[in-house]
PDB file of C-alpha atoms and ligand atoms in Angstrom:
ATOM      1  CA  UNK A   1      88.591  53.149 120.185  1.00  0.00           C
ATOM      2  CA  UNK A   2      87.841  49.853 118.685  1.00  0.00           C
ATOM      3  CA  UNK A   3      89.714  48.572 115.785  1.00  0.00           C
ATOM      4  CA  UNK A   4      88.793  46.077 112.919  1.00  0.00           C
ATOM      5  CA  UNK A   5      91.474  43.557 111.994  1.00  0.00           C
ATOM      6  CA  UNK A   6      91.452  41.939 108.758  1.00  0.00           C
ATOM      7  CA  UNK A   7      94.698  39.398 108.494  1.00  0.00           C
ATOM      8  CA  UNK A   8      94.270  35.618 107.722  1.00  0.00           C
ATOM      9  CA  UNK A   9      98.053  34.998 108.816  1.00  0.00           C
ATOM     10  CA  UNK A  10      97.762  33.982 112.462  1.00  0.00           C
ATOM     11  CA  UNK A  11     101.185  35.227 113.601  1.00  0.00           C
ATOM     12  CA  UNK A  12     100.429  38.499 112.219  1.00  0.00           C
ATOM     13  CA  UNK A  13      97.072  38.603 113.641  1.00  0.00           C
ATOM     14  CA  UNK A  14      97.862  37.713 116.903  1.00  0.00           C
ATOM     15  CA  UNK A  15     100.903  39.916 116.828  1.00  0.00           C
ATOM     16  CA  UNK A  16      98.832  42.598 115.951  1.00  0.00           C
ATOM     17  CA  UNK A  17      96.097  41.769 118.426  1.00  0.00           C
ATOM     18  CA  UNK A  18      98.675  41.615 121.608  1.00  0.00           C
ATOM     19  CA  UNK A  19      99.816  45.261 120.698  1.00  0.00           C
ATOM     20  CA  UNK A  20      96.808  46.945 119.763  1.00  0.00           C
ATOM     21  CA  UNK A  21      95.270  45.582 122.870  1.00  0.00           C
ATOM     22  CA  UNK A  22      98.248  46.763 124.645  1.00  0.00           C
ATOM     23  CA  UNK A  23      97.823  50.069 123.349  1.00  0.00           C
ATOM     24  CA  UNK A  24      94.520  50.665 125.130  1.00  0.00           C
ATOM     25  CA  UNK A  25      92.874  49.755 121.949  1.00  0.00           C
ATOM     26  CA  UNK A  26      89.716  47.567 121.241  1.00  0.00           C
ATOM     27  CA  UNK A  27      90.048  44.841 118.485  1.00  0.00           C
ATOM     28  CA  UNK A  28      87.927  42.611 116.726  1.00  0.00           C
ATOM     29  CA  UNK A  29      90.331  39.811 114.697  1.00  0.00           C
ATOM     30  CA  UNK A  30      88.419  38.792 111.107  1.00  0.00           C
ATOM     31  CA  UNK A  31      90.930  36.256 108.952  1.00  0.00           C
ATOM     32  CA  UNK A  32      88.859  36.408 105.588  1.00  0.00           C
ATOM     33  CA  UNK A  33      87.452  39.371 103.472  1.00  0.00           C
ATOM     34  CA  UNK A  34      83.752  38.426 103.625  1.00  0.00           C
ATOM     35  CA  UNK A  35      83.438  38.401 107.428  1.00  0.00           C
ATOM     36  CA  UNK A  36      84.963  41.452 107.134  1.00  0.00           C
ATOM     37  CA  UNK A  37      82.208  43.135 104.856  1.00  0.00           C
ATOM     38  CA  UNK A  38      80.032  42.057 106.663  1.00  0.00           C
ATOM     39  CA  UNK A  39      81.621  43.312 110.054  1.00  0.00           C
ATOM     40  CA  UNK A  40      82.240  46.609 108.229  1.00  0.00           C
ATOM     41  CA  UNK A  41      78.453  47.047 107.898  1.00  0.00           C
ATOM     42  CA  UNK A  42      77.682  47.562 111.325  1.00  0.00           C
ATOM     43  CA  UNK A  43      79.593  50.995 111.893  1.00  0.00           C
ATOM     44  CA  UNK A  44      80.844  49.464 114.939  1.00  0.00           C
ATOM     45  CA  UNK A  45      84.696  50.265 114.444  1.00  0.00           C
ATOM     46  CA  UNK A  46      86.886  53.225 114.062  1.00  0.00           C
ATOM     47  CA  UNK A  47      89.772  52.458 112.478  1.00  0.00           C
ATOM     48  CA  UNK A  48      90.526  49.135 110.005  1.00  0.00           C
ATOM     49  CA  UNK A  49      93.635  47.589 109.439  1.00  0.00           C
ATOM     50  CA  UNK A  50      93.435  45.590 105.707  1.00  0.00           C
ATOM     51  CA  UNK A  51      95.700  42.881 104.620  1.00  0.00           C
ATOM     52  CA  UNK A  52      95.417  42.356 100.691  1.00  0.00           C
ATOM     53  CA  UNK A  53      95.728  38.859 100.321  1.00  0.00           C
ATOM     54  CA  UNK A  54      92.685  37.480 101.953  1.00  0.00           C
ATOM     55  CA  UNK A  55      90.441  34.078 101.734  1.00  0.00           C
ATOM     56  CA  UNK A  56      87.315  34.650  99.874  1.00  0.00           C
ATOM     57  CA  UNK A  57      87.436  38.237  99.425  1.00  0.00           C
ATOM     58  CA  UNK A  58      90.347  39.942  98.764  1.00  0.00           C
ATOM     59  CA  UNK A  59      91.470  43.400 100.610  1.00  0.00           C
ATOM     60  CA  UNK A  60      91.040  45.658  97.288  1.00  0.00           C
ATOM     61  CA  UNK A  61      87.754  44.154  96.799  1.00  0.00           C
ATOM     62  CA  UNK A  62      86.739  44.925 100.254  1.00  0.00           C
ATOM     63  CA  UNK A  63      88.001  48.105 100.345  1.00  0.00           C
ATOM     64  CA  UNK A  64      86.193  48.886  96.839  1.00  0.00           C
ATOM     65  CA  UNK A  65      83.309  47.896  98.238  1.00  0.00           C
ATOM     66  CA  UNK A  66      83.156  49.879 101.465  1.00  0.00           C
ATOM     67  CA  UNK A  67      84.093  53.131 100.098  1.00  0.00           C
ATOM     68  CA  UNK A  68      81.519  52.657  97.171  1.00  0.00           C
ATOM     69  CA  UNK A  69      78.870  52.718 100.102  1.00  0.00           C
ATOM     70  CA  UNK A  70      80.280  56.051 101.494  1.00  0.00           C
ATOM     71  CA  UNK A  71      81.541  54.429 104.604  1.00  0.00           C
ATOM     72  CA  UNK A  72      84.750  57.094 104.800  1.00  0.00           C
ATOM     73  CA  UNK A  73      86.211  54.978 108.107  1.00  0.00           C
ATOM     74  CA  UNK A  74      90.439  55.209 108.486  1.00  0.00           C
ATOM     75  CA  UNK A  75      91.621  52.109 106.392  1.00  0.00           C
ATOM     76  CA  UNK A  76      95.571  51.093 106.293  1.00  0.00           C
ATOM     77  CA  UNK A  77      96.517  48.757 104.501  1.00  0.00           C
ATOM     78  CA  UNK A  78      98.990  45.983 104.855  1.00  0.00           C
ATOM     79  CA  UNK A  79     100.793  44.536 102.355  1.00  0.00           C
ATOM     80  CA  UNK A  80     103.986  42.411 101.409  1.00  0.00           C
ATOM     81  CA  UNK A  81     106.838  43.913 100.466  1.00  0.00           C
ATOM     82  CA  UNK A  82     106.367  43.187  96.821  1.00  0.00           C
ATOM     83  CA  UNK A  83     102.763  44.318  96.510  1.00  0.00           C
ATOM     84  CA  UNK A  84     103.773  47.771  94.694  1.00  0.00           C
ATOM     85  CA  UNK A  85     101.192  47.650  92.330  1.00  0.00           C
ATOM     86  CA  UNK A  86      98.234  46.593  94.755  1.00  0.00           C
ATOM     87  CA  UNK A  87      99.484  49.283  97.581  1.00  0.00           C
ATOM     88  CA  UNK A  88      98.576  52.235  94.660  1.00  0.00           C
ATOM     89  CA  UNK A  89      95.445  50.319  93.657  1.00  0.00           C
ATOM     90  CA  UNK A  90      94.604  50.748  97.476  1.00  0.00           C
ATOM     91  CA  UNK A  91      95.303  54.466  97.880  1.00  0.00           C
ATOM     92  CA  UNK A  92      93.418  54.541  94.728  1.00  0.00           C
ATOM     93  CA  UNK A  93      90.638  53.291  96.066  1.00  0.00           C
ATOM     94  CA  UNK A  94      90.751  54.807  99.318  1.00  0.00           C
ATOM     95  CA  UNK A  95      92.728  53.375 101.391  1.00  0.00           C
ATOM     96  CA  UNK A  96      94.115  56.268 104.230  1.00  0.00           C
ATOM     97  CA  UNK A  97      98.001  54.740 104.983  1.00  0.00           C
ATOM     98  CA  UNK A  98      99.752  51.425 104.123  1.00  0.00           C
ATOM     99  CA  UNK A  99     102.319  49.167 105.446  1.00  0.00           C
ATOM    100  CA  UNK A 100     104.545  46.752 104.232  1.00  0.00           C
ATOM    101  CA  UNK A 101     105.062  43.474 106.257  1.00  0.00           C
ATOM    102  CA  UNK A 102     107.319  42.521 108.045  1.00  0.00           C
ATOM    103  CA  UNK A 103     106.294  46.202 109.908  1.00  0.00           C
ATOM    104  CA  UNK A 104     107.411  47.194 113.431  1.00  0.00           C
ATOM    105  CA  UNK A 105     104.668  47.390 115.635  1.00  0.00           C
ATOM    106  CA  UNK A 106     105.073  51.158 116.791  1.00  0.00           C
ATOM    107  CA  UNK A 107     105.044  52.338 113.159  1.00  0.00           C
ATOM    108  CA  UNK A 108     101.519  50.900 113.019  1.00  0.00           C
ATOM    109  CA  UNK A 109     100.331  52.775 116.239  1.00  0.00           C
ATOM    110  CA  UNK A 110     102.050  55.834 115.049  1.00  0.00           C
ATOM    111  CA  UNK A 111     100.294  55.557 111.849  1.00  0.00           C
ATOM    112  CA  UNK A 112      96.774  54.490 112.973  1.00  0.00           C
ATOM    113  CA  UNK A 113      96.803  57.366 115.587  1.00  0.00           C
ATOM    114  CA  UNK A 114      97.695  59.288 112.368  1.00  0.00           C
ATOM    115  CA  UNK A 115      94.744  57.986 110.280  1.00  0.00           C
ATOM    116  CA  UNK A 116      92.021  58.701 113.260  1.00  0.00           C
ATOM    117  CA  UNK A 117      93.244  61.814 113.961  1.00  0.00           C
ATOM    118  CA  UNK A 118      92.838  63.057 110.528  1.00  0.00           C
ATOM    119  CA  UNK A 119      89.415  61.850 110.322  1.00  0.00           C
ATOM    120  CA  UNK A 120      88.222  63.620 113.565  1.00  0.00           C
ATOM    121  CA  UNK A 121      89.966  66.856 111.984  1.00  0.00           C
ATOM    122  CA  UNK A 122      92.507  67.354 114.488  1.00  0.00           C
ATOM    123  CA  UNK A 123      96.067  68.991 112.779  1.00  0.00           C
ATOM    124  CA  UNK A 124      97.832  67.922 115.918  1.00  0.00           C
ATOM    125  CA  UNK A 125      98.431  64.666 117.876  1.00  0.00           C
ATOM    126  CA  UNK A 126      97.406  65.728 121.079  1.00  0.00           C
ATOM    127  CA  UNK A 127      93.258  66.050 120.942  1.00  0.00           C
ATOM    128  CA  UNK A 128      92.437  69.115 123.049  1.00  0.00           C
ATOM    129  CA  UNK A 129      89.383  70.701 123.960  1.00  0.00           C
ATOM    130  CA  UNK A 130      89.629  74.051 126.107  1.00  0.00           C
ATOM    131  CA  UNK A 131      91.653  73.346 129.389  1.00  0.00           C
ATOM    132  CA  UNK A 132      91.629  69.118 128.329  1.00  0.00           C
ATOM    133  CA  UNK A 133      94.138  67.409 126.633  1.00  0.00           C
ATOM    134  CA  UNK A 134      94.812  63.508 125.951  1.00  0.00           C
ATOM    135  CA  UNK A 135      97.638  62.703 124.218  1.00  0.00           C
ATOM    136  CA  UNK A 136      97.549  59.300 122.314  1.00  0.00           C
ATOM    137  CA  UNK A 137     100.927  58.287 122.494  1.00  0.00           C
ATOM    138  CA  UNK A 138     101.607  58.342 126.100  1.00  0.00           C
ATOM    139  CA  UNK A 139      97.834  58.518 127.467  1.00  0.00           C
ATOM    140  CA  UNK A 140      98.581  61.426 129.543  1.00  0.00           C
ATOM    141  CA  UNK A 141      95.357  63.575 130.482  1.00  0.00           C
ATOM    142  CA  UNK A 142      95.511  66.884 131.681  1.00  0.00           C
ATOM    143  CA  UNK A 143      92.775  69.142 132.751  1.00  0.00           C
ATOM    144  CA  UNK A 144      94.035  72.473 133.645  1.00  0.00           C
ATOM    145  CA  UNK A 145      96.658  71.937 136.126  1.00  0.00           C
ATOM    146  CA  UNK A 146      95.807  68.090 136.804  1.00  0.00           C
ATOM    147  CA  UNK A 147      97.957  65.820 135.011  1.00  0.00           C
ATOM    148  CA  UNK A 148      97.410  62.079 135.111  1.00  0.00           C
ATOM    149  CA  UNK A 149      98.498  58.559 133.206  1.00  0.00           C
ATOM    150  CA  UNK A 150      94.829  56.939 132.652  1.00  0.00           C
ATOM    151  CA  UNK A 151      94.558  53.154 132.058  1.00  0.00           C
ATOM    152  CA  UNK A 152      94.198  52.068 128.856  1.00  0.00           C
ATOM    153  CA  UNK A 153      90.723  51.722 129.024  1.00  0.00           C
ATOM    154  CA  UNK A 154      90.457  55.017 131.036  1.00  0.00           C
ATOM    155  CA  UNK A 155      91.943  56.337 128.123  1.00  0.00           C
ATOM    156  CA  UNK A 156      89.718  54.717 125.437  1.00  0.00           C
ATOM    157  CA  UNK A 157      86.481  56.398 127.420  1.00  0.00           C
ATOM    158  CA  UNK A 158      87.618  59.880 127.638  1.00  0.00           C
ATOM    159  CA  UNK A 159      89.146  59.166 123.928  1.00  0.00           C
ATOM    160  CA  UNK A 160      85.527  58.439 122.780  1.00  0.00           C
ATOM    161  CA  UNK A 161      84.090  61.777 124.966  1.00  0.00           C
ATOM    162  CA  UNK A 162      86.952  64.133 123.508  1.00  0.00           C
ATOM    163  CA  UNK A 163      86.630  62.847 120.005  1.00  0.00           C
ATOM    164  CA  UNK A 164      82.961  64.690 119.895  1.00  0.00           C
ATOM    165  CA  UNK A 165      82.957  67.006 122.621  1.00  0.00           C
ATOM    166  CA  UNK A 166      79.439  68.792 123.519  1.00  0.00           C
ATOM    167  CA  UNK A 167      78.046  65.171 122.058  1.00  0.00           C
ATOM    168  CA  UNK A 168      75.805  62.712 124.705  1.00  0.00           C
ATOM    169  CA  UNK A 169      77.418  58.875 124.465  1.00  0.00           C
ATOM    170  CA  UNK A 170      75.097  56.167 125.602  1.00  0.00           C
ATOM    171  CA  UNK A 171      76.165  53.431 127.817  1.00  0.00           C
ATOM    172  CA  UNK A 172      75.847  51.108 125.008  1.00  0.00           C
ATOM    173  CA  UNK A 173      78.056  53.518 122.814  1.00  0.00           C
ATOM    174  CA  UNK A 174      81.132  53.892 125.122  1.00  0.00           C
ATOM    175  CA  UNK A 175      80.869  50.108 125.514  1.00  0.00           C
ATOM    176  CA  UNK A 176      81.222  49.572 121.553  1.00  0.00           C
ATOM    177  CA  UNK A 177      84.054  51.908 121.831  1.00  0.00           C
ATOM    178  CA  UNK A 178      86.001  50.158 124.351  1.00  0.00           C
ATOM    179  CA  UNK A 179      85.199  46.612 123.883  1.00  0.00           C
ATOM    180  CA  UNK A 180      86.270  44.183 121.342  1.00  0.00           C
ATOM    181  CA  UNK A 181      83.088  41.466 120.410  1.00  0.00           C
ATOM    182  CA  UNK A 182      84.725  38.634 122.510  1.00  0.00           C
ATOM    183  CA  UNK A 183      85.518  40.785 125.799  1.00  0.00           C
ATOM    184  CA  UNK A 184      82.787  40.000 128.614  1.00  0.00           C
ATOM    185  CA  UNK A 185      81.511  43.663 129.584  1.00  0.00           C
ATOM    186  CA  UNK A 186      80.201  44.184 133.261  1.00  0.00           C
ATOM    187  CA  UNK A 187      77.295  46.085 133.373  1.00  0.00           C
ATOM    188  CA  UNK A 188      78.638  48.674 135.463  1.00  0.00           C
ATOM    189  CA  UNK A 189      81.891  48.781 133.244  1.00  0.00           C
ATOM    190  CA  UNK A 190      81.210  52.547 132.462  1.00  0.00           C
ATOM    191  CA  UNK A 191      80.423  53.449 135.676  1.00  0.00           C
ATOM    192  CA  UNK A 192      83.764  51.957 137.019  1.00  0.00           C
ATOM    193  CA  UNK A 193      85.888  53.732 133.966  1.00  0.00           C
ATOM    194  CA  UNK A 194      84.322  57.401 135.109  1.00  0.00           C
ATOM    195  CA  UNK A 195      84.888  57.006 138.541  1.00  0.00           C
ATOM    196  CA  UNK A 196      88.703  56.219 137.807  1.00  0.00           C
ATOM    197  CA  UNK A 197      88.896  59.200 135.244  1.00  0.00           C
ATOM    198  CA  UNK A 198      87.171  60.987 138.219  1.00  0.00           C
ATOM    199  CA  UNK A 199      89.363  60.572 140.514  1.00  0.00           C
ATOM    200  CA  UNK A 200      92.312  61.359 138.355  1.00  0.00           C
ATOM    201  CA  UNK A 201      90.831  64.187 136.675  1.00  0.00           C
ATOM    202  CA  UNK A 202      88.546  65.637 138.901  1.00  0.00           C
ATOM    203  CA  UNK A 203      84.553  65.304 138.770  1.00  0.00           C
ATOM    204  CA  UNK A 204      83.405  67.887 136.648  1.00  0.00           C
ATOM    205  CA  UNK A 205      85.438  66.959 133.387  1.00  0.00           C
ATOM    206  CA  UNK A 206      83.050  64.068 132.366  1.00  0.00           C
ATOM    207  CA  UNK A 207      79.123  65.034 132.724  1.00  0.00           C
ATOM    208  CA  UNK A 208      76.202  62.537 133.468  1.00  0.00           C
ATOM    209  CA  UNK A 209      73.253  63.784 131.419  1.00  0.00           C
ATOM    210  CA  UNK A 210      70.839  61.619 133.322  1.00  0.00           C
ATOM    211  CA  UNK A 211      68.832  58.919 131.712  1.00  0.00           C
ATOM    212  CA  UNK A 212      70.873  59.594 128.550  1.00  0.00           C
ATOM    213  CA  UNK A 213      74.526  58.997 128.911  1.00  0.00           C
ATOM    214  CA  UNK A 214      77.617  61.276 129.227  1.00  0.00           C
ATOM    215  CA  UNK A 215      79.530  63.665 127.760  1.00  0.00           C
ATOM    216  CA  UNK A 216      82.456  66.013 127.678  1.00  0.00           C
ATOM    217  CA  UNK A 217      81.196  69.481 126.980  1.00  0.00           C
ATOM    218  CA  UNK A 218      82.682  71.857 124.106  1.00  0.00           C
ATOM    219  CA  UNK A 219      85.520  74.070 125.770  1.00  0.00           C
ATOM    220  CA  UNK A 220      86.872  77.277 124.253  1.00  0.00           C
TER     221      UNK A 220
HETATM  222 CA1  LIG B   1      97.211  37.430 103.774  1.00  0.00          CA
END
């Protein structure tokens, strides 16, 4: 899952970066609000974490923007604690959650695992399909009686698969999923991730649809 991070405060940022990252999550860092339109405009991301006060553009205006092309992505915004005003403006505008800096850093997992859950239409926080599970918060797999702790990029793969089960994900796709712009990607990077899920989970959980990419196929 690969996360777009708009903060211009490099403490935060980095911060931010560091646990995300942590959290088996990819992240791409932007510090001012027309890098991030631009960003935004590539689909590339699934989840974006807004400050308000930004260089250039500022959050409300990005966040205007985006939803006024339809782009319905998870946005939570961050704001200081005296922002009252502009933290309505953003849920009027669209915005999914906010927090209020200084924020603990567990909140803003729990609530970004709330925001992309939502949007792939899952009530509860585990994401299941059939005899699958993954569960977000401690990146625990199980497949029928198999239970495993995948890596954090382990986790982001089969996160990507489960998300749209029955659905074929190219090479390139997974790759956008699980790495951030600046992260050097083997090219057998995939390959490597599925043979460790593999092994944990046993080989028929992820398919290879040759010539076209892999899957996880819709369970009852
Ligand atoms: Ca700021």
């Amino acid at each position: 899952m690969r996360i777009l991070l708009v903060e211009d405060d490099p403490m935060i940022g980095e911060a931010v970066t560091i646990a995300l990252k942590d959290a088996a999550y990819a992240v791409d860092w932007v510090r001012d609000g027309t890098t991030a339109g631009s960003a935004l405009e590539h689909g590339e991301h699934q989840a974006v974490l807004l400050d308000l006060g930004l260089p250039k553009r500022d959050g409300l205006e990005v966040l205007r923007r985006l939803r006024e092309t339809g782009n319905k992505i998870p946005v939570i915004v961050i704001t200081a604690r005296d922002e009252v005003e502009d933290r309505i403006k953003g849920l009027d505008l669209g915005a999914d959650d906010y927090l209020v800096k200084p924020f603990d850093v567990d909140e803003l997992l729990a609530r970004l695992r709330a925001v992309v859950r939502r949007q792939g239409g899952q009530a509860v926080p585990v994401l299941t399909n059939g005899k699958v599970s993954l569960d977000p918060a401690t990146r625990e797999a199980r497949y029928g009686d198999i239970v495993a702790l995948l890596s954090a990029r382990e986790f982001a793969l089969l996160h990507a698969l489960l998300l749209r089960p029955g659905a074929i994900l190219t090479r390139s796709k997974l790759e956008e999923r699980i790495y951030g712009w600046n992260e050097e990607v083997e090219s057998n990077a995939v390959d490597f991730l599925i043979h460790g899920v593999r092994k944990k989970l046993g080989a028929s959980l992820i398919k290879n649809v040759r010539g076209a990419g892999w899957m996880v196929e819709k369970m009852q």
